[in-house]
Coordinates of C-alpha atoms in Angstrom, one line a residue:
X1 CA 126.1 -126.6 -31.9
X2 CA 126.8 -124.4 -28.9
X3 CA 128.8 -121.5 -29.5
X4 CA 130.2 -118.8 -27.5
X5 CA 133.1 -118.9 -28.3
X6 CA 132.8 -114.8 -29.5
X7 CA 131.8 -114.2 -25.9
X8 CA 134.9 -115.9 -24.6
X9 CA 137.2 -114.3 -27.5
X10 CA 135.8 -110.9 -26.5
X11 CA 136.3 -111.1 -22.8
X12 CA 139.8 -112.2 -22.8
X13 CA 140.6 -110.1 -26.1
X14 CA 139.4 -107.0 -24.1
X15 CA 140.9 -107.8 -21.2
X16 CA 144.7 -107.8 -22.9
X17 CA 144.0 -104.6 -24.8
X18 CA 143.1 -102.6 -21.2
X19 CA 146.1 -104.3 -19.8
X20 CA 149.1 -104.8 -22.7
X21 CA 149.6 -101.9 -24.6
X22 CA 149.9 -102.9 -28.4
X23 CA 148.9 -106.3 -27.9
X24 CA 147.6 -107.5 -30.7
X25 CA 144.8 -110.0 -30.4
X26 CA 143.6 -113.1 -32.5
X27 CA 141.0 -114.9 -33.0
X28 CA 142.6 -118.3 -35.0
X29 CA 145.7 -119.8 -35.2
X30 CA 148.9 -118.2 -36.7
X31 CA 152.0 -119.6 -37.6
X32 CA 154.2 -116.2 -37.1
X33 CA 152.0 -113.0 -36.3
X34 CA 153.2 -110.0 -38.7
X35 CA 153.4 -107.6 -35.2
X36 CA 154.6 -108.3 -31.2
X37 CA 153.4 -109.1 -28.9
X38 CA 150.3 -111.3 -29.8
X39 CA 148.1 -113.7 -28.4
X40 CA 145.8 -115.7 -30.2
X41 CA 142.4 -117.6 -29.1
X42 CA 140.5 -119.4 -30.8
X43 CA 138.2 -122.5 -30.0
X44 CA 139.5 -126.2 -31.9
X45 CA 137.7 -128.7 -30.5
X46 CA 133.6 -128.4 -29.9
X47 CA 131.4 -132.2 -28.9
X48 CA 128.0 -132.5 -27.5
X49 CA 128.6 -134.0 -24.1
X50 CA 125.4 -135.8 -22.4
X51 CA 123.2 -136.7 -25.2
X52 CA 119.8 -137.7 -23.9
X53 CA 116.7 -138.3 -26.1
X54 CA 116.3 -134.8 -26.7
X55 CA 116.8 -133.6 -30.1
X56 CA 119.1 -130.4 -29.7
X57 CA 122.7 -130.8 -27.6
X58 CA 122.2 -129.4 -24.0
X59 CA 126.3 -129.4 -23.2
X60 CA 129.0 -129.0 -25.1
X61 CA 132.9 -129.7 -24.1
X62 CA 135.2 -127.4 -25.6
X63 CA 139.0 -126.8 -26.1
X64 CA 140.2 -123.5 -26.9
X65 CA 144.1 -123.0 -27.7
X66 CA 145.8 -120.4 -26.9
X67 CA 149.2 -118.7 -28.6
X68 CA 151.6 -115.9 -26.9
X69 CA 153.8 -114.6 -28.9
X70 CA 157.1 -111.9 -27.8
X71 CA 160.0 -111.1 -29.6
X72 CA 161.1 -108.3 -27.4
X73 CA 165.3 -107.8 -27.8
X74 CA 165.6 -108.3 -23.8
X75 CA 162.8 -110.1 -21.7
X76 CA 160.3 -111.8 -24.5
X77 CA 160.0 -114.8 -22.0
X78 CA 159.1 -112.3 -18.6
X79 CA 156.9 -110.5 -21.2
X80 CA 154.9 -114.1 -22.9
X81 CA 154.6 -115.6 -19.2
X82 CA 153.0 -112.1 -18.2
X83 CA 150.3 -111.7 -21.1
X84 CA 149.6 -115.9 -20.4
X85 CA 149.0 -115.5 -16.9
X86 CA 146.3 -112.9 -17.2
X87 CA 145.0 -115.1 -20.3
X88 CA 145.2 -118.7 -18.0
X89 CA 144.0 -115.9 -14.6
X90 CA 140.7 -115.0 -16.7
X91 CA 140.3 -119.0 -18.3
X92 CA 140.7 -120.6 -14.7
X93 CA 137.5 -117.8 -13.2
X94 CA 135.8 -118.7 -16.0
X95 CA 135.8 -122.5 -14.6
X96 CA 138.4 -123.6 -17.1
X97 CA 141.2 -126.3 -16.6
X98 CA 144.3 -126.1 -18.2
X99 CA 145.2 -128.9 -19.8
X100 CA 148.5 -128.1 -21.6
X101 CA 151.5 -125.7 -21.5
X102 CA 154.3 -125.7 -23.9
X103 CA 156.8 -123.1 -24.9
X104 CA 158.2 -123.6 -28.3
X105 CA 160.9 -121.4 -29.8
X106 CA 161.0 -121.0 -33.3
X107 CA 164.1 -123.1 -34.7
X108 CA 164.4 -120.6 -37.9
X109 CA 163.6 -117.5 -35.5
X110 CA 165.2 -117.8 -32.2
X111 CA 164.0 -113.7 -31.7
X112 CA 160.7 -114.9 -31.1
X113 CA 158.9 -117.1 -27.8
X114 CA 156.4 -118.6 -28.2
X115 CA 153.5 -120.3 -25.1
X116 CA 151.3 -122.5 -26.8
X117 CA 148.4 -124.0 -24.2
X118 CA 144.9 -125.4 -24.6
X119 CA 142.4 -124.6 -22.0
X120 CA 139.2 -127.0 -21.9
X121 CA 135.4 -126.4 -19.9
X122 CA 131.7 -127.5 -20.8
X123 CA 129.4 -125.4 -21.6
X124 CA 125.7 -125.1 -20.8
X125 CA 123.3 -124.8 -23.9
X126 CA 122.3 -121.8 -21.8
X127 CA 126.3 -120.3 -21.9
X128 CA 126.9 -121.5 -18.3
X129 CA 130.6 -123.1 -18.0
X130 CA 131.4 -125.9 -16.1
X131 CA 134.9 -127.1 -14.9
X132 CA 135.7 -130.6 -16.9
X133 CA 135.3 -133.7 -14.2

């Protein structure tokens, strides 16, 4: 299997904490994060792509989902849309597409927005990333 996704967790990951203070960053998905704001990242879908006779995968086409969370008393949307445009900034010049956006605001918790988007590239046995065709 190809697998960077650590690389592309740490790069983004790094990114908030230098530019959100308190952010807390995830690496897998979470229902309700226990702290505000967070963003989570983590890869869910992973295929070889391009399968010649060769016996090891040379390209892999990966999805990676991403979570905002806010809950701040006035402006949790300015402040979700902020932290997802630095994360969908930083996805897009690493020659992702994204392929979905939704917000969805917790029915039992109407203190907390949510962004929930997937983000999807191939990647090069070597860790080169393609944009999808």
């Amino acid at each position: 299997m190809i697998d960077y996704s650590n690389e592309i967790f740490n790069e983004i990951a790094e990114l908030l904490r230098a530019e959100i203070d308190g952010i807390t960053v995830i690496g897998e998905y979470v229902s309700s994060p226990s702290s505000f704001p967070t963003a989570t990242i983590d890869e869910v879908d992973n295929r070889p792509v391009n399968r010649d006779s060769a016996k090891t995968e040379k390209y892999a086409s990966v999805v990676y989902r991403v979570q905002v969370f806010s809950n701040k008393k006035n402006g949790k949307r300015a402040e979700a849309r902020k932290i997802f445009g630095i994360i969908a900034k930083r996805f897009t010049e690493l020659n992702f597409t994204r392929k979905s956006y939704t917000t969805t605001p917790d029915v039992y918790n109407s203190s907390v927005y949510q962004i929930t988007a997937t983000f999807g590239a191939v990647i090069g046995e070597d860790g080169t990333i393609y944009k999808e065709v």
